[in-house]
Structures are given as structure tokens and as C-alpha cells.
XYZ file of N, CA and C in Angstrom:
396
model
N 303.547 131.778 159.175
C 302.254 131.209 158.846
C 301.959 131.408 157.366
N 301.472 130.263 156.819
C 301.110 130.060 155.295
C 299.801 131.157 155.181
N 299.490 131.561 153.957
C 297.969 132.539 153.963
C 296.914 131.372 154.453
N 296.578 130.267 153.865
C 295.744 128.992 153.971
C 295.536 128.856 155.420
N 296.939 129.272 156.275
C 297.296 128.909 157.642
C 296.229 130.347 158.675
N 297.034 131.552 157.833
C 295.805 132.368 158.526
C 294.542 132.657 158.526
N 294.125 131.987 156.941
C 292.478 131.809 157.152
C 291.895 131.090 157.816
N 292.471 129.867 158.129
C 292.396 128.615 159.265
C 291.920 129.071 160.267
N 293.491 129.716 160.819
C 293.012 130.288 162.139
C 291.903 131.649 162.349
N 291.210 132.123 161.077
C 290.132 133.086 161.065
C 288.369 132.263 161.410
N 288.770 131.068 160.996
C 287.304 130.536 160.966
C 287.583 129.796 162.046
N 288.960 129.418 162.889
C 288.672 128.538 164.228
C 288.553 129.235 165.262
N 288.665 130.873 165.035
C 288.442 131.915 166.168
C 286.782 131.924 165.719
N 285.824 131.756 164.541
C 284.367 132.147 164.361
C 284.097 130.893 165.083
N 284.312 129.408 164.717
C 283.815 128.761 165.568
C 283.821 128.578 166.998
N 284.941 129.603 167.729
C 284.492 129.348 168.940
C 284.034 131.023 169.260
N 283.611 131.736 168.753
C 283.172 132.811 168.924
C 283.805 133.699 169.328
N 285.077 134.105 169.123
C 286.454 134.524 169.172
C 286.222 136.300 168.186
N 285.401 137.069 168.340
C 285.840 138.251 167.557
C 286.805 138.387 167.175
N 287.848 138.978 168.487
C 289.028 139.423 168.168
C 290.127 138.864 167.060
N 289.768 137.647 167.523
C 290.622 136.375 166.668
C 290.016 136.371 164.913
N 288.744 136.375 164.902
C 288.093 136.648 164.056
C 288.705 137.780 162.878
N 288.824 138.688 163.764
C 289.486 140.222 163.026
C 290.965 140.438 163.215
N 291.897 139.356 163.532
C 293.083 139.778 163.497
C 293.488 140.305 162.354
N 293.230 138.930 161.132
C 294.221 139.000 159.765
C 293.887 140.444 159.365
N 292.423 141.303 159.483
C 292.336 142.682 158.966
C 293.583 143.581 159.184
N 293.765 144.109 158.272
C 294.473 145.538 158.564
C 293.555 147.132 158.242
N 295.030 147.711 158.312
C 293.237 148.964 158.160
C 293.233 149.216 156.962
N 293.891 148.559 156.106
C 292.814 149.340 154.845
C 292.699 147.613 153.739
N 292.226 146.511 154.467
C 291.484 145.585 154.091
C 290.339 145.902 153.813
N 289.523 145.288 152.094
C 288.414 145.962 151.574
C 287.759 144.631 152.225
N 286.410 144.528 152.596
C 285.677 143.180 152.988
C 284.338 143.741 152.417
N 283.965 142.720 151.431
C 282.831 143.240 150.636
C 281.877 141.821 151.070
N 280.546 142.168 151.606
C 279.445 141.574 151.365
C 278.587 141.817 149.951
N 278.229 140.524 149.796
C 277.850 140.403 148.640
C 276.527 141.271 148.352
N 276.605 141.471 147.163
C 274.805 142.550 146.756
C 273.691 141.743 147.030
N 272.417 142.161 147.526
C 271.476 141.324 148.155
C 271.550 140.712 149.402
N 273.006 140.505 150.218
C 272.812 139.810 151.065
C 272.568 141.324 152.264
N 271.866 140.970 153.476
C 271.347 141.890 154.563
C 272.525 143.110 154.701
N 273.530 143.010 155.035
C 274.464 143.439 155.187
C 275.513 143.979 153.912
N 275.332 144.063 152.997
C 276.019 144.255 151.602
C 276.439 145.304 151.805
N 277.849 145.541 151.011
C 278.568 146.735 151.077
C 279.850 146.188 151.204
N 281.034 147.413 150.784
C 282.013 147.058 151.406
C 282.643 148.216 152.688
N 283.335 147.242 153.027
C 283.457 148.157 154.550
C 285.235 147.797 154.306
N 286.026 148.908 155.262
C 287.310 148.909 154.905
C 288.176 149.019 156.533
N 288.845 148.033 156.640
C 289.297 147.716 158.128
C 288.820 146.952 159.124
N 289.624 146.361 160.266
C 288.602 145.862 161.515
C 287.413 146.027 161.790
N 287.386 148.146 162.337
C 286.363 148.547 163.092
C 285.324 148.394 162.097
N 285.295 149.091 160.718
C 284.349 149.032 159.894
C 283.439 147.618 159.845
N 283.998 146.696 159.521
C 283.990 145.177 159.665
C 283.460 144.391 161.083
N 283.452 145.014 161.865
C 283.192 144.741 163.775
C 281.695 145.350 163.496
N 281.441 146.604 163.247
C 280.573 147.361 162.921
C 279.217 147.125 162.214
N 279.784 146.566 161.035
C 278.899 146.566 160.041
C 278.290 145.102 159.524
N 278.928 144.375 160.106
C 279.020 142.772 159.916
C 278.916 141.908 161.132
N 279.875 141.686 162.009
C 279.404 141.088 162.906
C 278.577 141.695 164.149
N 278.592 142.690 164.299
C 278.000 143.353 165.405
C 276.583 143.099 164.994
N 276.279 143.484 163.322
C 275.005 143.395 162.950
C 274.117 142.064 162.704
N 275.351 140.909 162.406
C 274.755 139.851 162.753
C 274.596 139.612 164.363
N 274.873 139.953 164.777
C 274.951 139.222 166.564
C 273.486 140.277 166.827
N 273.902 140.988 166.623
C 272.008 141.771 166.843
C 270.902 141.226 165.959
N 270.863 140.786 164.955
C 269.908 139.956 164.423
C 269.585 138.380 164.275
N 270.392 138.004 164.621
C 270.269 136.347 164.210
C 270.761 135.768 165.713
N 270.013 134.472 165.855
C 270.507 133.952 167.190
C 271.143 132.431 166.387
N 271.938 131.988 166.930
C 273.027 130.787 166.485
C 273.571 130.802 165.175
N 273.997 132.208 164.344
C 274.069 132.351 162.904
C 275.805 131.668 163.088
N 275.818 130.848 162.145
C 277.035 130.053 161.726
C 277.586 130.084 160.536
N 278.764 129.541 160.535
C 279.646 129.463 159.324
C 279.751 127.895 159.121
N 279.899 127.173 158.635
C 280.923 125.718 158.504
C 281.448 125.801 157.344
N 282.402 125.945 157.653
C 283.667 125.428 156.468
C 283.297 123.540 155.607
N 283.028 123.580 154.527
C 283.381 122.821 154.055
C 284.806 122.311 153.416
N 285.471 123.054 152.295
C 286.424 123.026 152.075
C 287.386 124.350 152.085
N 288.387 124.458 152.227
C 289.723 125.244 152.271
C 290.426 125.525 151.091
N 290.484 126.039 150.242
C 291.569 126.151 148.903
C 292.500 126.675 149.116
N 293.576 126.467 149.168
C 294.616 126.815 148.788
C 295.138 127.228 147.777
N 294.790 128.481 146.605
C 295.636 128.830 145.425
C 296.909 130.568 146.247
N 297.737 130.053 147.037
C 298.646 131.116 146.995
C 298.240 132.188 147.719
N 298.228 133.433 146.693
C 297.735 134.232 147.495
C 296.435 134.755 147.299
N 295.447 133.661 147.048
C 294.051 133.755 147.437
C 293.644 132.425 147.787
N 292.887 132.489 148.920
C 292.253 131.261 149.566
C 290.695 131.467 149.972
N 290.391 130.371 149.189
C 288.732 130.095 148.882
C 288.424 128.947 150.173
N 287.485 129.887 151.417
C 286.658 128.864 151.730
C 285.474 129.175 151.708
N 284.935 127.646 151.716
C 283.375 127.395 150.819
C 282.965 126.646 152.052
N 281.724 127.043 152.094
C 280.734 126.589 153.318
C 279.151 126.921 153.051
N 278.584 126.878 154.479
C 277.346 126.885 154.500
C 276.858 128.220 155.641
N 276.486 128.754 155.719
C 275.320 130.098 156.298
C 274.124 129.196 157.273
N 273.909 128.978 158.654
C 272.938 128.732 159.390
C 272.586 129.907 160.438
N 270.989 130.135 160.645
C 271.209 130.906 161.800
C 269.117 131.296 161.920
N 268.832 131.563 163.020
C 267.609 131.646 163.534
C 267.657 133.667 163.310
N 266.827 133.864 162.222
C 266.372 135.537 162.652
C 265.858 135.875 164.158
N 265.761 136.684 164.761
C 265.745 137.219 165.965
C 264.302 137.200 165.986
N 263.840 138.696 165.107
C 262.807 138.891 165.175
C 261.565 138.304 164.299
N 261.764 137.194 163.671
C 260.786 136.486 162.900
C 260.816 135.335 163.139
N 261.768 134.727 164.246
C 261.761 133.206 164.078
C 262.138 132.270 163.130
N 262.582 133.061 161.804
C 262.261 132.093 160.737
C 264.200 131.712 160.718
N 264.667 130.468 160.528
C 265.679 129.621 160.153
C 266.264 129.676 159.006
N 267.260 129.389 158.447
C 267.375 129.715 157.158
C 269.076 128.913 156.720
N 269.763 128.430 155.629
C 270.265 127.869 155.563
C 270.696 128.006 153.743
N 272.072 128.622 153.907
C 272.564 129.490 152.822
C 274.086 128.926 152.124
N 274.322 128.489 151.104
C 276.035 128.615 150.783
C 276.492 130.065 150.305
N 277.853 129.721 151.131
C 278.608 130.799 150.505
C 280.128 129.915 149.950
N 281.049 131.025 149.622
C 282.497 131.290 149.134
C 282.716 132.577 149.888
N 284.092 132.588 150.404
C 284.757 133.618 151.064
C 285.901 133.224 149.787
N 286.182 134.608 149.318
C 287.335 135.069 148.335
C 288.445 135.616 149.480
N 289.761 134.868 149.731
C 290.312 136.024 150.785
C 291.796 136.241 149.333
N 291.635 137.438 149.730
C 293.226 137.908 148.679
C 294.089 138.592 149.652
N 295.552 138.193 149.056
C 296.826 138.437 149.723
C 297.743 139.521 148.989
N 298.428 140.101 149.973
C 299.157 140.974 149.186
C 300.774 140.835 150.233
N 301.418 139.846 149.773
C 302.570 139.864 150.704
C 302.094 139.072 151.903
N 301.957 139.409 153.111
C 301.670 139.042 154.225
C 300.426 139.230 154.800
N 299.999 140.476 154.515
C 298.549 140.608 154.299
C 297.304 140.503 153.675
N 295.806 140.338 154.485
C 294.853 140.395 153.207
C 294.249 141.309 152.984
N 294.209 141.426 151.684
C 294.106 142.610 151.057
C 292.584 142.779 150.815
N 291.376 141.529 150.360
C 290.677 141.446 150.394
C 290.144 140.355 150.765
N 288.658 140.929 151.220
C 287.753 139.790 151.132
C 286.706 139.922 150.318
N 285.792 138.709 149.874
C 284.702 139.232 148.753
C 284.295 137.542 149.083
N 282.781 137.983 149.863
C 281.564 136.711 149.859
C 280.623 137.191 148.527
N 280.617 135.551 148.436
C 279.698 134.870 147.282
C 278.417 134.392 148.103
N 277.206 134.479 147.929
C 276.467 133.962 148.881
C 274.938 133.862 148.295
N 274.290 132.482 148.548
C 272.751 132.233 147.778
C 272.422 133.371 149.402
N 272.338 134.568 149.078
C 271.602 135.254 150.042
C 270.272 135.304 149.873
N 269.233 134.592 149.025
C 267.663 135.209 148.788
C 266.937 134.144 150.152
N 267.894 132.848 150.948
C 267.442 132.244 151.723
C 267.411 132.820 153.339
N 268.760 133.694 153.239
C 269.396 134.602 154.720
C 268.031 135.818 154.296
N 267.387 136.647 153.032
C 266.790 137.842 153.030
C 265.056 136.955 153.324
N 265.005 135.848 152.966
C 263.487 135.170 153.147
C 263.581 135.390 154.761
N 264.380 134.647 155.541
C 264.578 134.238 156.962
C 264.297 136.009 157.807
N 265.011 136.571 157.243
C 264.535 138.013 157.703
C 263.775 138.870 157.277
N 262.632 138.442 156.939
C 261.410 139.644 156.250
C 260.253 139.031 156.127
N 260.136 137.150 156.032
C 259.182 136.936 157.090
C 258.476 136.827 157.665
N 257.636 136.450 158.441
C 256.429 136.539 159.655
C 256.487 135.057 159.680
N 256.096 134.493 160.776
C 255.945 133.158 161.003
C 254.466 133.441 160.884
N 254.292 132.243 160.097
C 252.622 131.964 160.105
C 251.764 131.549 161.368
């Protein structure tokens, strides 16, 4: 499998709600950095960290939070996909609708990193809030 090939199959395990599939390409000492400002920021290092700190924490806060891939890049051994952020806060009701960039970097066969780019001030409005 091409790197392009395993990010593929990372976002066709998110669209069907596939964790596991989700967290294969990790290894354990993959850095996955959320961006500064966004809810979740930090970097976290491995699967569990990453299960933990990211999706577990979205699935407890947001109801229908999505990814869509717009485009796929292919440069080697880093592959840029660029999309869009949708998802209903839990506890405020409020909707919200965000771009990002996923940076994935390769090292051989593995990725070595990840690093989101993300207009997060629309995902931090959606959660802090009050519906009028």
C-alpha cells in the first residue's frame, strides 16, 4: 500500500465510523498533534493516547461531528488531506462548520506524524455557547 493509499483507507474507516480502522496506521510512538485553540489541542503519542484524547472526546461531545475529505495530496512521504469539520455540540445545541488540513508524515512505512490545521474559533463558538 502507497502512504496516499493508507490515508485513504484512514478516512474510509471515519466515514463509516470504523475506530479501529480509524487507528490502524498509528503506531506507538506516532506524534498526533491537535491544533492550538482547537477543543482538544495537544499532542498525544500512539493509538490509546489518540482513542483517548480525541475521538473518545469527540464522541462524548458532539453528536454527527464529521470529516469530508475534499482533496487528497499526494507529496510522498507526506499526505495532505483537506476538508471540512461538521458536527452538533451536545450540550449547547449549537452547529458549527470548520476547515481543516491533516499533515500526515511518513517515515518508511509508517506515520510518523500527524499535525491538524484547523479554523477552530467556529468548533470553540459551537461549544461555549448557549442557544438563545
Amino acid at each position: 500500500m502507497s502512504n496516499v493509499d493508507v490515508i485513504r483507507a484512514h478516512y474510509a474507516a471515519s466515514d463509516r465510523g470504523d475506530l479501529p480502522g480509524m487507528l490502524a496506521p498509528l503506531g506507538p510512538q506516532t506524534k498526533w498533534t491537535e491544533a492550538a485553540g482547537f477543543p482538544y489541542a495537544g499532542t498525544y503519542t500512539g493509538p490509546g493516547e489518540v482513542r483517548e484524547h480525541v475521538f473518545e472526546a469527540i464522541g462524548r461531545d458532539w453528536d454527527g461531528y464529521r470529516f469530508t475529505l475534499a482533496d487528497l495530496l499526494d507529496a510522498g512521504d507526506t499526505v495532505v488531506g483537506v476538508g471540512t469539520y461538521t458536527g452538533t455540540h451536545r450540550r449547547t445545541g449549537r452547529s458549527f462548520t470548520a476547515r481543516v488540513a491533516h499533515l500526515w508524515r511518513f517515515g518508511g512505512q509508517s506515520v510518523v506524524s500527524f499535525e491538524q490545521i484547523v479554523d477552530s474559533a467556529p468548533v470553540v463558538a459551537a461549544a461555549t455557547q448557549e442557544n438563545s
